[in-house]
mmCIF file of C-alpha atoms in Angstrom:
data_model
loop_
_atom_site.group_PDB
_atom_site.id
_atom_site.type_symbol
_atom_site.label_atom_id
_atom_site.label_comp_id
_atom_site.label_asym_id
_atom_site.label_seq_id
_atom_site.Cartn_x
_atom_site.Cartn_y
_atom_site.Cartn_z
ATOM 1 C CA UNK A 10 -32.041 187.928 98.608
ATOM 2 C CA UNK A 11 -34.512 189.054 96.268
ATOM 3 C CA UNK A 12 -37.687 191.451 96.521
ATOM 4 C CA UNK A 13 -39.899 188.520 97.318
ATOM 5 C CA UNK A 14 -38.157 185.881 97.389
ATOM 6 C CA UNK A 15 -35.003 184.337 96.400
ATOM 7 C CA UNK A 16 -34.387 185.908 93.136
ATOM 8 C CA UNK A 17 -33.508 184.066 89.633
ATOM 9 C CA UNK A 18 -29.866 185.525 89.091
ATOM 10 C CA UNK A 19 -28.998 185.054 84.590
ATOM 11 C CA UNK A 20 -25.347 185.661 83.417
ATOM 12 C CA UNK A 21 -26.614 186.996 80.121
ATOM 13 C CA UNK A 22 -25.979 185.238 77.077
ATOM 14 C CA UNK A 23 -28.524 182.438 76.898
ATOM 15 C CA UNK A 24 -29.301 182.009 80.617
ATOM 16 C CA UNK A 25 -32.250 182.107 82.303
ATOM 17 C CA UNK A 26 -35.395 179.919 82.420
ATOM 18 C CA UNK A 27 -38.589 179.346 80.075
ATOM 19 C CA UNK A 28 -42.091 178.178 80.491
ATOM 20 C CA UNK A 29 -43.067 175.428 77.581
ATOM 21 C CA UNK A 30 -46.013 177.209 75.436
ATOM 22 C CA UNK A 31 -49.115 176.311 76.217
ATOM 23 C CA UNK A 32 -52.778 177.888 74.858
ATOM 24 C CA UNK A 33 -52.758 179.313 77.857
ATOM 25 C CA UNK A 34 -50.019 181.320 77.175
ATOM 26 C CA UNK A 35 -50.932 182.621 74.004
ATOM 27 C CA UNK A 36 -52.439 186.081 74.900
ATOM 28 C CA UNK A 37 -54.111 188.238 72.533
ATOM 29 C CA UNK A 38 -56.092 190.095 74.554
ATOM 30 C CA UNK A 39 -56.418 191.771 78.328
ATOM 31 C CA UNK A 40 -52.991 191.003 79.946
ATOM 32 C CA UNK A 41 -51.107 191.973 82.343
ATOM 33 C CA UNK A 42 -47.263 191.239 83.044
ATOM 34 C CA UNK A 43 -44.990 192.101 86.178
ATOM 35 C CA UNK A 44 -41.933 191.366 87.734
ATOM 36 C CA UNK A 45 -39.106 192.608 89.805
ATOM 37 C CA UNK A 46 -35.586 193.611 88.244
ATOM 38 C CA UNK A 47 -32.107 194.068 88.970
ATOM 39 C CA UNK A 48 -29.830 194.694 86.487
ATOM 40 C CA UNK A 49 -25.975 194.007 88.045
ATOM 41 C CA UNK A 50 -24.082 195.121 85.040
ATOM 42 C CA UNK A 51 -25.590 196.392 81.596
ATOM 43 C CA UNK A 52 -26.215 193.831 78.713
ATOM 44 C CA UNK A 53 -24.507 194.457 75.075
ATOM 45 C CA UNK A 54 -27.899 195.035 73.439
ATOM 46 C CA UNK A 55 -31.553 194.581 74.232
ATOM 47 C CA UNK A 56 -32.274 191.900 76.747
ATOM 48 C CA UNK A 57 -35.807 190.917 76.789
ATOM 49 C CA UNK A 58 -36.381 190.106 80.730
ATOM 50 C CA UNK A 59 -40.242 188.821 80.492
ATOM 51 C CA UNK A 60 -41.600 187.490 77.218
ATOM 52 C CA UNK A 61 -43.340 185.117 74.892
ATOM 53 C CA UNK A 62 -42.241 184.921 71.318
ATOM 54 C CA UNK A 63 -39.571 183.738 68.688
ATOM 55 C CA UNK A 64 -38.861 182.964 65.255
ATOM 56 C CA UNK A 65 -42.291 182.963 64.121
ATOM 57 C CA UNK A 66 -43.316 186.583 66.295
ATOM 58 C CA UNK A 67 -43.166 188.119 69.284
ATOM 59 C CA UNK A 68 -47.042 187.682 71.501
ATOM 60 C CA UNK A 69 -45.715 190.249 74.320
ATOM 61 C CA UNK A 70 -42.381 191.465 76.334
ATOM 62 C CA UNK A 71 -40.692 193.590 78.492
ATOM 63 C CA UNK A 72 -37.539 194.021 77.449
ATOM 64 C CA UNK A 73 -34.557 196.693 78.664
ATOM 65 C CA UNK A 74 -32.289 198.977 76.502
ATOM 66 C CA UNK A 75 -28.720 199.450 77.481
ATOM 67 C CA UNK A 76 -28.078 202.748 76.017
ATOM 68 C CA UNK A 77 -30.372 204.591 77.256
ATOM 69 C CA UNK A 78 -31.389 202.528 80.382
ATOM 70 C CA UNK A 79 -35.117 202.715 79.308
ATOM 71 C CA UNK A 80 -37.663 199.891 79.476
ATOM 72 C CA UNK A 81 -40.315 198.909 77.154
ATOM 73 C CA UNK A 82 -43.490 196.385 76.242
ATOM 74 C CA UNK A 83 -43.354 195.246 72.902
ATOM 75 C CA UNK A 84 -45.510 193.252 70.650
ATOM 76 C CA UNK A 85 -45.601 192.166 67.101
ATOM 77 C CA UNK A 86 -48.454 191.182 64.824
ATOM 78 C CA UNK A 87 -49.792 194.830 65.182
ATOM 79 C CA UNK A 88 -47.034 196.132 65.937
ATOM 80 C CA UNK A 89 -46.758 198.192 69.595
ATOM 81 C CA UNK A 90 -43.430 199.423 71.103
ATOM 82 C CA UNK A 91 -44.264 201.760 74.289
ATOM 83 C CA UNK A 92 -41.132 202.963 76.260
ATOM 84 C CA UNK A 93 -41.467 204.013 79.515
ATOM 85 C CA UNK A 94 -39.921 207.267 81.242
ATOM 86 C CA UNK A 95 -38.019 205.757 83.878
ATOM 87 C CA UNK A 96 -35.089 204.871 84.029
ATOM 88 C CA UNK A 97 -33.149 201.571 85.142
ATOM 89 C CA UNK A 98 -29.943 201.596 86.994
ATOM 90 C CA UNK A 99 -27.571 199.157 87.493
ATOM 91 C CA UNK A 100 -28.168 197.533 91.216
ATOM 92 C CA UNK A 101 -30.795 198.885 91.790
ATOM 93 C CA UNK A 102 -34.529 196.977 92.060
ATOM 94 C CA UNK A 103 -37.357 197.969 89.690
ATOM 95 C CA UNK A 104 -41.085 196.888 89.596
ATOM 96 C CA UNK A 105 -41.754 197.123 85.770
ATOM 97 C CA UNK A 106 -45.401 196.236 84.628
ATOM 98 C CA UNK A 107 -47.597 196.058 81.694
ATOM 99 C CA UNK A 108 -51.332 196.221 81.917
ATOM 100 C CA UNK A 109 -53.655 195.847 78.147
ATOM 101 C CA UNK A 110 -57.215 196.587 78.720
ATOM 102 C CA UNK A 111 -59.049 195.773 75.562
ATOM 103 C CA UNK A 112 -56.686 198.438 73.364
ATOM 104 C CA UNK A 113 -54.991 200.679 76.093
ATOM 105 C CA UNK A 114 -51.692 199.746 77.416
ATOM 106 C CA UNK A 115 -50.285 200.962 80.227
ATOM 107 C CA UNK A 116 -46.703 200.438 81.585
ATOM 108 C CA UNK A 117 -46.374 201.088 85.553
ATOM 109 C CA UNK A 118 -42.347 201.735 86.646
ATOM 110 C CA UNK A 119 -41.988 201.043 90.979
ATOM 111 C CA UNK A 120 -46.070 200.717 90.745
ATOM 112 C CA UNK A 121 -46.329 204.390 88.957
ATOM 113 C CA UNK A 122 -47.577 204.710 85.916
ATOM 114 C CA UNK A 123 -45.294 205.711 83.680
ATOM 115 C CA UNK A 124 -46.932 205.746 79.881
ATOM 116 C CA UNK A 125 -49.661 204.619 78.086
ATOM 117 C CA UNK A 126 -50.547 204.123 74.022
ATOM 118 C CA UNK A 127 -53.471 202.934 72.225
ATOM 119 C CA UNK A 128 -52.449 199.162 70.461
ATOM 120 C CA UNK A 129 -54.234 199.573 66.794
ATOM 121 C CA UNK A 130 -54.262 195.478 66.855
ATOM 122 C CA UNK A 131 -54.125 192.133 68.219
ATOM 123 C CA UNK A 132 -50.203 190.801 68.777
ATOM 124 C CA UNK A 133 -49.082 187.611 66.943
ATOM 125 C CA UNK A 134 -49.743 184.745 68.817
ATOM 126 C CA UNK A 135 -46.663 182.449 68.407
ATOM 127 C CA UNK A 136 -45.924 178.622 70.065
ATOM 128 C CA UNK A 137 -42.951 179.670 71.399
ATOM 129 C CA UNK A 138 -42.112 179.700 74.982
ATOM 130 C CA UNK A 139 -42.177 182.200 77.767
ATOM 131 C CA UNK A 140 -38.735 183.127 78.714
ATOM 132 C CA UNK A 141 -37.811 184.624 82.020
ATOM 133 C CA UNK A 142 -34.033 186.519 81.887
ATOM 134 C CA UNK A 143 -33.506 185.417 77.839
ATOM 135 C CA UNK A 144 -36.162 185.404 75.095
ATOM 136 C CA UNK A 145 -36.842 185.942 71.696
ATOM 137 C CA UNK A 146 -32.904 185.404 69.829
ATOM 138 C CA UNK A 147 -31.420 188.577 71.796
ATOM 139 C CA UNK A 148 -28.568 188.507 74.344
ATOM 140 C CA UNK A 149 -29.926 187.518 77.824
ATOM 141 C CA UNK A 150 -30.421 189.965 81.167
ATOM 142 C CA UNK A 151 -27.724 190.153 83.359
ATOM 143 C CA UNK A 152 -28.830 190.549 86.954
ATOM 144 C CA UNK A 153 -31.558 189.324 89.190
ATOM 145 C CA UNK A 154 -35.562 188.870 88.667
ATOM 146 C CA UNK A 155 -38.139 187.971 91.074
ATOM 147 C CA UNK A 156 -41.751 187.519 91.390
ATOM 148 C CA UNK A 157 -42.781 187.210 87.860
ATOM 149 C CA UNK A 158 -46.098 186.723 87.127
ATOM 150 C CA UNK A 159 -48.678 187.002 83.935
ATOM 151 C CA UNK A 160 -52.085 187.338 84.231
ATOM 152 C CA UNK A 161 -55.250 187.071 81.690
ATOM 153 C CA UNK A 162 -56.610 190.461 82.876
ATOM 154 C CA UNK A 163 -55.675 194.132 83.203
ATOM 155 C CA UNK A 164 -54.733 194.465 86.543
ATOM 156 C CA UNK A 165 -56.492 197.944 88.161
ATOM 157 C CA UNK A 166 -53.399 201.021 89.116
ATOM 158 C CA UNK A 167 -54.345 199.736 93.076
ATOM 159 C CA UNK A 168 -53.863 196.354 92.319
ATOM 160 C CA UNK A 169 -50.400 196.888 90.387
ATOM 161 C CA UNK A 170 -49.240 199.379 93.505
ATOM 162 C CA UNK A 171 -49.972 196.030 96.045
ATOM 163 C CA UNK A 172 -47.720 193.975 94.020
ATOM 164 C CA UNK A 173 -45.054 196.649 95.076
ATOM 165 C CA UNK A 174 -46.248 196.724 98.308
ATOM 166 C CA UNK A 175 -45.460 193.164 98.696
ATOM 167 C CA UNK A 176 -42.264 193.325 98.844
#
């Protein structure tokens, strides 16, 4: 079972599920992304769990780091990489979420926030899709997400702690 649901389980490599672009999509301003984790065994390199972007840039992604078991939002355009603190075991569920309100960004670990950094720009907004487990022309998650979910706003610290709560 998953934390809300029944979870989307990816093998790595390639596997896991996309979203077709659409305008939508395309998010260059207040944004804010969330979604349950698992990992079940550690990908080779970075595996990008949440995120819209390819070849021609990356619009925004939360993406994990086997070495040092750290998570991050990234962007490109402007450039933004902001690590978190926490860090992410193997089998264990995380709540990992990104809030941008106009040029703050936030990123909550378990509904805590857990860093923040000014963005100095807009991100690229590329026509690629939204990937769920694989994205972006790096290896692919390996373990189990749930209850992903993007939103056109900057969710408030109480709102981010009920989408914890949920579950």
């Amino acid at each position: 079972p998953g934390k809300i649901g029944r979870p989307l389980h990816t093998a790595g490599g390639t596997s896991g599920a996309e979203a077709a672009d659409a305008a939508d999509l395309r998010i260059t301003g207040d944004l804010t992304l969330a979604i349950w984790v698992r990992k079940t065994a550690e990908a080779p390199e970075w595996a990008c769990v949440l995120g819209k972007g390819g070849d021609d840039g990356r619009n925004y992604g939360i993406w994990l780091e086997p070495g040092t078991k750290k998570w991050m939002y990234q962007q490109y355009g402007q450039a933004l990489d902001l690590m978190a603190g926490k860090l992410v075991e193997v089998g264990q569920w995380y709540h990992l979420a990104v809030t941008i309100e106009k040029d703050l960004v936030k990123v909550y670990t378990n509904g805590v926030l857990d860093g923040e950094k000014q963005r100095l720009g807009l991100p690229s907004p590329p026509t690629a899709a939204v990937g769920l487990g694989y994205a972006m022309n790096h290896t692919g998650f390996i373990g189990d997400l749930d209850d992903a979910r993007i939103y056109r706003r900057a969710l408030s610290a109480d709102e981010i702690r009920a989408l914890v709560d949920l579950a």
